[in-house]
Coordinates of C-alpha atoms in Angstrom, one line a residue:
X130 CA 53.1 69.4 101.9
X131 CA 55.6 67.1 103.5
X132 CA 52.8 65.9 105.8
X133 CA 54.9 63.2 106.2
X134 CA 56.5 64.9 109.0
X135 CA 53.5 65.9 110.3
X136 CA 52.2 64.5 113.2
X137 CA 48.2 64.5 113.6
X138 CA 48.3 67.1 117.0
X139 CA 49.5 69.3 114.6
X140 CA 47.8 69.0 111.4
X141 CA 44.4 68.8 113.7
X142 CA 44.2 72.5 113.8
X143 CA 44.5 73.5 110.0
X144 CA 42.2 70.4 109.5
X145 CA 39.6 72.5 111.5
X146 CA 39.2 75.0 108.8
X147 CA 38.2 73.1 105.6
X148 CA 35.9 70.5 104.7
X149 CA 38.4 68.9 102.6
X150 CA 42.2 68.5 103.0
X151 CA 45.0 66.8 100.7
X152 CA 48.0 65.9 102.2
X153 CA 51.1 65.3 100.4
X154 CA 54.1 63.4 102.0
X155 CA 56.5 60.4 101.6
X156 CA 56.6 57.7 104.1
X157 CA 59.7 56.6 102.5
X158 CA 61.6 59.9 103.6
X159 CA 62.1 61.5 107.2
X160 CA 59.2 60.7 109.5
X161 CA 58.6 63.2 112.5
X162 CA 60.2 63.6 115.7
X163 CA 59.0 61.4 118.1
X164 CA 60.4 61.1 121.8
X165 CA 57.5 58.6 123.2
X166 CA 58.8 54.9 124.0
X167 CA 57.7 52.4 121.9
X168 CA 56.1 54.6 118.9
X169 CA 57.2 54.0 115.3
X170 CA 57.9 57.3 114.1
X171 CA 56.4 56.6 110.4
X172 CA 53.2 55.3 111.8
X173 CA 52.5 58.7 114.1
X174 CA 52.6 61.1 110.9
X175 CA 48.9 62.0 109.9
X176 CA 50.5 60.7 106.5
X177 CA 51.1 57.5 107.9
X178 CA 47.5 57.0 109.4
X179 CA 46.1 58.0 106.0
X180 CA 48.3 55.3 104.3
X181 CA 47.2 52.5 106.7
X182 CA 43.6 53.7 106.0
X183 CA 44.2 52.9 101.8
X184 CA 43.6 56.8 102.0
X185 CA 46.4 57.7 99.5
X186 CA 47.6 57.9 95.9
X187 CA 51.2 57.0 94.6
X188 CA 52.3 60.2 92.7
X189 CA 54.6 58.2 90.0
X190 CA 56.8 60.8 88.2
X191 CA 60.2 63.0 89.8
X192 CA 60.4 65.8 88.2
X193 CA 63.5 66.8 89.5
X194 CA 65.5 63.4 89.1
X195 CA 67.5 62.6 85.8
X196 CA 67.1 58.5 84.6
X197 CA 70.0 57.2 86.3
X198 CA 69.4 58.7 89.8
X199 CA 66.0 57.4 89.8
X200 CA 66.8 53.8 89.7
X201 CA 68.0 53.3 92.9
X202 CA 65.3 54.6 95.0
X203 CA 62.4 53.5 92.9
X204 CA 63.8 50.0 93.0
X205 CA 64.4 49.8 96.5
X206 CA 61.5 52.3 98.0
X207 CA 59.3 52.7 95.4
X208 CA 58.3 49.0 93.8
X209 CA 60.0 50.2 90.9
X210 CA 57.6 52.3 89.6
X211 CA 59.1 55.8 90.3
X212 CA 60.4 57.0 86.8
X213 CA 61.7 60.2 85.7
X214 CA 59.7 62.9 83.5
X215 CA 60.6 62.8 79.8
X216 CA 61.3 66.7 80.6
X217 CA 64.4 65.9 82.9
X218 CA 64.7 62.2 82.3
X219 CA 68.4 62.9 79.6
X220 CA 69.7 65.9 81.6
X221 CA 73.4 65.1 82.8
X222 CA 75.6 67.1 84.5
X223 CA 77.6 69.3 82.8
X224 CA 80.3 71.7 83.5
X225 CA 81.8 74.4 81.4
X226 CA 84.9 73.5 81.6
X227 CA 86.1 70.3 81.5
X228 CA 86.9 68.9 84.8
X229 CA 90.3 67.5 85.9
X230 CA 88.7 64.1 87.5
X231 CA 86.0 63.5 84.6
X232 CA 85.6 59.9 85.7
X233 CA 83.7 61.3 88.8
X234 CA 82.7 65.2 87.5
X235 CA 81.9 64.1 83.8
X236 CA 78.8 63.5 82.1
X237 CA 78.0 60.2 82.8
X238 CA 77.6 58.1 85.5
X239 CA 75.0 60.4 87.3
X240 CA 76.1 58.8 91.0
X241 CA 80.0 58.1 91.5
X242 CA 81.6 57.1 95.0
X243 CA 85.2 57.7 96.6
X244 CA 86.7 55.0 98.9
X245 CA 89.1 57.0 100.9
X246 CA 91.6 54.9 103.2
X247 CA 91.4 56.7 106.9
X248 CA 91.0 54.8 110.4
X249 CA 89.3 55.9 113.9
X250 CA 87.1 59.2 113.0
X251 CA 83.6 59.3 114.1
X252 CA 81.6 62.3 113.5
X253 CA 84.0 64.4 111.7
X254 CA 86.8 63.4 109.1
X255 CA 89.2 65.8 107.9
X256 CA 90.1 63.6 105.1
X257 CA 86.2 63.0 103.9
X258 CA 86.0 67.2 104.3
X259 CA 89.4 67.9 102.5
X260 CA 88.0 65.4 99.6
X261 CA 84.4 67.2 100.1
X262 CA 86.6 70.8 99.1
X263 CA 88.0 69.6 96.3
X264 CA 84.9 67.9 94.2
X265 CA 83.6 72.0 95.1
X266 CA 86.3 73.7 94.3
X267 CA 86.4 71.7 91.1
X268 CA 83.0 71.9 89.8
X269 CA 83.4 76.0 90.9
X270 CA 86.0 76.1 88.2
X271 CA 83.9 74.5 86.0
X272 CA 81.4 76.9 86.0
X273 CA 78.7 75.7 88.2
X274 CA 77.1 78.3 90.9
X275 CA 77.8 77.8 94.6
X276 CA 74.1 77.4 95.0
X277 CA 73.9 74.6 92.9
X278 CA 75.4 72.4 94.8
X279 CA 74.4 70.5 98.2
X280 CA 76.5 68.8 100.6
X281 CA 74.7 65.9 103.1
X282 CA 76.7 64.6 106.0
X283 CA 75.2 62.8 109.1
X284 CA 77.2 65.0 111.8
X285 CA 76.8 68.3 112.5
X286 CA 80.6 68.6 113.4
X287 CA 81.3 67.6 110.3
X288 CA 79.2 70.1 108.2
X289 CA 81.1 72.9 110.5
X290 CA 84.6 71.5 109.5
X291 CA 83.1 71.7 105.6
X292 CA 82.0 75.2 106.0
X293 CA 85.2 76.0 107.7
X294 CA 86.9 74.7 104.4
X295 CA 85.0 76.9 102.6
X296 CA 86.1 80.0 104.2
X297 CA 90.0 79.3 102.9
X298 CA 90.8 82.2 100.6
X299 CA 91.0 79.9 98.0
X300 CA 86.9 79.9 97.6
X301 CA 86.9 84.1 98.5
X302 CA 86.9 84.3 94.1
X303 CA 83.3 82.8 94.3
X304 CA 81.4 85.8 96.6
X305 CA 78.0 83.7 96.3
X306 CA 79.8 80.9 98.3
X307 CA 77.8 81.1 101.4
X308 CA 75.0 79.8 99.2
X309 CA 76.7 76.8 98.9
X310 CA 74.5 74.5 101.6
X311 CA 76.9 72.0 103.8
X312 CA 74.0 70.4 106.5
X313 CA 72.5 67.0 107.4
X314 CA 70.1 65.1 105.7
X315 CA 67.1 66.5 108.4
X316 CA 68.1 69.9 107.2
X317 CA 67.9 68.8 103.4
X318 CA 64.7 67.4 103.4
X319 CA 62.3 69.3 100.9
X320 CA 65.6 70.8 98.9
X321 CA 67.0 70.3 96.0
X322 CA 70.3 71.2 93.9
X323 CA 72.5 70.5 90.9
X324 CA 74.9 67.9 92.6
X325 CA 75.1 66.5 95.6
X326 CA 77.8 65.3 97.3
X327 CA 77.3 62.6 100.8
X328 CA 79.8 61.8 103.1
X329 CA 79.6 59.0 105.5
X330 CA 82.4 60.3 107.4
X331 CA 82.8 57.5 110.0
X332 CA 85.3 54.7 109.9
X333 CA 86.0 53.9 113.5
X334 CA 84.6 50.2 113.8
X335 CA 83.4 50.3 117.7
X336 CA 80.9 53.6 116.7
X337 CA 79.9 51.8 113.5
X338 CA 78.9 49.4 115.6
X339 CA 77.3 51.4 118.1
X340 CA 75.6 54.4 115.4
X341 CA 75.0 51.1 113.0
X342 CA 71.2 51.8 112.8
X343 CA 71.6 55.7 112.5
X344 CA 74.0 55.9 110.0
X345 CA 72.1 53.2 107.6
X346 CA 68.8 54.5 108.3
X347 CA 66.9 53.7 104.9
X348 CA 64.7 56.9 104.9
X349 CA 68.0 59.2 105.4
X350 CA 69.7 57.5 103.0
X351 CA 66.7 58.3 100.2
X352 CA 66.5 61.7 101.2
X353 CA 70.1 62.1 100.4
X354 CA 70.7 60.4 97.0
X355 CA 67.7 62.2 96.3
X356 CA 68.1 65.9 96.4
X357 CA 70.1 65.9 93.4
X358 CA 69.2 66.7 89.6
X359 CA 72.1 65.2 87.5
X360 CA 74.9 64.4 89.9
X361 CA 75.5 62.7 93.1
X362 CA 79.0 62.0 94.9
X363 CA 79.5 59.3 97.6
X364 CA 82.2 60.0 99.7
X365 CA 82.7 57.2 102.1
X366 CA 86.1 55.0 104.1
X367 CA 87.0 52.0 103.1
X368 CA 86.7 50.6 107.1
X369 CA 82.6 51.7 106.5
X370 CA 82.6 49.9 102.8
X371 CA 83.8 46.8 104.9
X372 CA 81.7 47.2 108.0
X373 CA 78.5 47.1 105.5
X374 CA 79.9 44.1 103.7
X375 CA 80.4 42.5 107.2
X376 CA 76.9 43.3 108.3
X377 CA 74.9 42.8 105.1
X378 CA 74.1 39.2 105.6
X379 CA 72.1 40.0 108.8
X380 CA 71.0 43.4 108.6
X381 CA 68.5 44.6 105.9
X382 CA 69.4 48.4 106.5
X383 CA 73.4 47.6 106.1
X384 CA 72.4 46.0 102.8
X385 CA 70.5 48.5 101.2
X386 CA 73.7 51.0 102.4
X387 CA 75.8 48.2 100.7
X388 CA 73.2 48.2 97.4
X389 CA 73.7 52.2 97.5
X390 CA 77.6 51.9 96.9
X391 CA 77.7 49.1 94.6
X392 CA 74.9 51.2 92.5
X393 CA 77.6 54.0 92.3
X394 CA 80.5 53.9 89.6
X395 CA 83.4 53.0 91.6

């Protein structure tokens, strides 16, 4: 499983043992850590060299994504043809209660964004993280389990300024909050949970510029939207909203980030 990541040093050895190996992977998520010049990444999974060979078979159905979270990556990744099971196709979120900001934490739509207005940060934002607290502390009230809820950022500074957050006495009610996973997409490949919630973080226009590639890096982007069940939160600034629309025209991977908002409910 998640051969995809797997480069074919390492799957050499279990391959050793058996006549007969399946390998199951996603070219379209993380490939594997590679450090030689001049090597795609993708292409030096033993995933990938089975998919150049015609080796492989598209596996159609998510179970894990509701309807409306699966359009997005199956038109953009998947030639359309990913579609949810009829088990988990109508689920929705729902909490208990109901929630003070139902235009993002209601039923319907499944993926929401927040533009927030905030200048010059690069890997951490304290207004992305203060924003981040709130959506949890919110869907806590309403009844959902600290476990069942994910958030993806692209720096690890600001996953620690999150979990620092989360420490306030304000979320000491909730004693399983240290299940409540804050990481970056690398670490969230494979996972899954209730809601997500993604923050972009950066809005200082020289870094954009500089982390362009990183931060609109198509595979990261469909691991992220795609760890989620019912619910997924975009939390973005408004500098990065305009930095895509800016770059769009001439950058493929700054247009499917723009595609990504403007799929979201705004």
């Amino acid at each position: 499983d998640e051969t995809s990541q797997m480069r074919i040093e390492a799957a050499i050895m279990p391959m050793l043992r058996a006549q007969r190996w399946f390998f199951f992977g996603d070219r379209q998520q993380l490939p594997p850590v590679v450090q030689r010049p001049g090597v795609d990444a993708a292409d030096d999974s033993v995933f990938g060299s089975l998919v150049r060979d015609g080796s492989h078979t598209m596996l159609k159905t998510t179970y894990r994504l509701n309807e409306p979270l699966t359009h997005w990556p199956s038109e953009n990744f998947y030639h359309g043809e990913l579609v949810a099971a009829r088990a988990n196709a109508g689920h929705r979120f729902h909490l208990k209660s109901p929630p003070a900001r139902a235009e993002l934490l209601g039923a319907e739509p499944s993926m929401v964004r927040v533009e927030l207005d905030h200048l010059g940060n690069k890997v951490s934002s304290p207004e992305e993280a203060d924003e981040t607290a709130a959506l949890i502390e919110e869907m806590l009230d309403g009844g959902m389990s600290p476990a069942e809820i994910g958030v993806v950022v692209p720096f690890r500074a600001q996953a620690a300024r999150v979990r620092n957050l989360l420490r306030f006495e304000r979320f000491s009610k909730w004693p399983e909050i240290g299940r409540l996973a804050v990481d970056t997409v690398e670490r969230f490949q494979g996972q899954e949970r209730e809601a997500m919630i993604v923050s972009f973080v950066v809005s200082d226009e020289d870094f954009m510029n500089r982390l362009g590639a990183f931060l609109t890096y198509p595979q990261r982007l469909n691991v992220a939207v795609t760890r989620a069940r019912t619910k997924v939160v975009l939390i973005h600034s408004k500098p990065f909203h305009q930095w895509l629309v800016r770059n769009a025209a001439h950058d493929g991977n700054a247009a499917l980030a723009l595609s990504l908002l403007e799929a979201a409910n705004f």
